[in-house]
Short mmCIF file of C-alpha atoms in Angstrom, two decimals:
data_model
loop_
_atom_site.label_atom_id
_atom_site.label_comp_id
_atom_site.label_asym_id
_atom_site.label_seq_id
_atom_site.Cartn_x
_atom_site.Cartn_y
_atom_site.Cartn_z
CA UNK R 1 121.17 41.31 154.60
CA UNK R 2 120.88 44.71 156.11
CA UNK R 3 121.58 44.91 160.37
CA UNK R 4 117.95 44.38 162.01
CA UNK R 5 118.07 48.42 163.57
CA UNK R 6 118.81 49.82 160.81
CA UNK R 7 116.68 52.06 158.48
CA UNK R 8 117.32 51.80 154.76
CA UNK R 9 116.28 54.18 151.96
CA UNK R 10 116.21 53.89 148.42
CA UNK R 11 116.51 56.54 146.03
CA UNK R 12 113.71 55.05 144.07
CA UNK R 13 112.04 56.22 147.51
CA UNK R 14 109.28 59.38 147.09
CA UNK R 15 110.82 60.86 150.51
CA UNK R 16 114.22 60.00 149.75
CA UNK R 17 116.65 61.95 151.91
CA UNK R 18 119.23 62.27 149.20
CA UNK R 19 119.10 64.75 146.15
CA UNK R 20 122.21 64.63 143.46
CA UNK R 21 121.58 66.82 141.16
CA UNK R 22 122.52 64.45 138.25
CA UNK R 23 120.19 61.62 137.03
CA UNK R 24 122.44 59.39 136.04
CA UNK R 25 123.79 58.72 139.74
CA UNK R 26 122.34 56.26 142.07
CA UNK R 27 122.11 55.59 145.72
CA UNK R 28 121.04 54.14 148.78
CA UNK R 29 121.29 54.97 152.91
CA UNK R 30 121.21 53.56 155.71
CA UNK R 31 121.40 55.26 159.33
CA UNK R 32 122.12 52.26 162.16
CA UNK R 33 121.04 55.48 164.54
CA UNK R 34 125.08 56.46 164.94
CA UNK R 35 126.12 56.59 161.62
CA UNK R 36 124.58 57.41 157.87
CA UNK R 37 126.33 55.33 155.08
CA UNK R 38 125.58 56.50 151.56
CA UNK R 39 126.19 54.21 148.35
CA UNK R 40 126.41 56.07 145.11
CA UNK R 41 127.02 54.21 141.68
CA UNK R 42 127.22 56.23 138.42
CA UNK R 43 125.78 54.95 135.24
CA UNK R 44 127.94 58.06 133.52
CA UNK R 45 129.50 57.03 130.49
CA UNK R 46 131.72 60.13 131.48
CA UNK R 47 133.35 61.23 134.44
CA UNK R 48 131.56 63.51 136.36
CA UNK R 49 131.09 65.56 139.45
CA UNK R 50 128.04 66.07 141.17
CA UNK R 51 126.41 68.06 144.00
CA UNK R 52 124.58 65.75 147.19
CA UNK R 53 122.25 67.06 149.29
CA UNK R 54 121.44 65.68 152.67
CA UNK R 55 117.81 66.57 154.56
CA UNK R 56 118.31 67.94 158.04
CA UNK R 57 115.69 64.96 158.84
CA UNK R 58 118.70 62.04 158.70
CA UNK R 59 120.87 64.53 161.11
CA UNK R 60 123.64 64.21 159.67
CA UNK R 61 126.72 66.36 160.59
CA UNK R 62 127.08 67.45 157.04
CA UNK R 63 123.64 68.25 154.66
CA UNK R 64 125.61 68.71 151.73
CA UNK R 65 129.01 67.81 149.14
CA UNK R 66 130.29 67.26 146.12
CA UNK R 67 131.11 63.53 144.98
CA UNK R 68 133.54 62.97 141.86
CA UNK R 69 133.08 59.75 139.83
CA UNK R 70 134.81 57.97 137.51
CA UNK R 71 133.49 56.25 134.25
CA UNK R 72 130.69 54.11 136.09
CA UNK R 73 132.28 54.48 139.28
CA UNK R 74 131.22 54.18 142.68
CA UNK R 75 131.37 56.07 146.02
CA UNK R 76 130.69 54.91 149.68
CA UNK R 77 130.61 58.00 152.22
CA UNK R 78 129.70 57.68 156.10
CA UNK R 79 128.69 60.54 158.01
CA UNK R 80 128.80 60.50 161.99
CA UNK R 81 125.06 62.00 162.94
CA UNK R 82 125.21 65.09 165.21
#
């Protein structure tokens, strides 16, 4: 299970914090209140890069990136909040 202070969001989410601008990449975030963690898995029968935005609202120290994946790969990224 998840740590009891932490907030988890789902990209499945309507205010989801996380934009990629390609469809067939997932994720999911958590922020423990120090940290943000960000899961991606692509579903990409291709590799493919892809741009991530972050909302100012998580306060992260970085609001946006570009994440390369492999054929169905997957990507963990932590951010340190401001």
């Amino acid at each position: 299970g998840y740590p009891e202070k932490c907030r988890i969001f789902n990209y499945w989410d309507d205010d989801y914090p996380v934009k990629v601008d390609n469809e067939n990449i997932k994720s999911i975030t958590l922020d423990n209140g120090k940290q943000i963690m960000m899961i991606f898995a692509s579903w990409s029968e291709k590799p493919v890069s892809v741009k991530v935005s972050v909302s100012e609202s998580l306060g992260c120290s970085e609001n946006g990136f570009t994440l390369d994946f492999t054929r169905y790969g997957s990507r963990i990224i932590i951010i340190n909040k401001k």
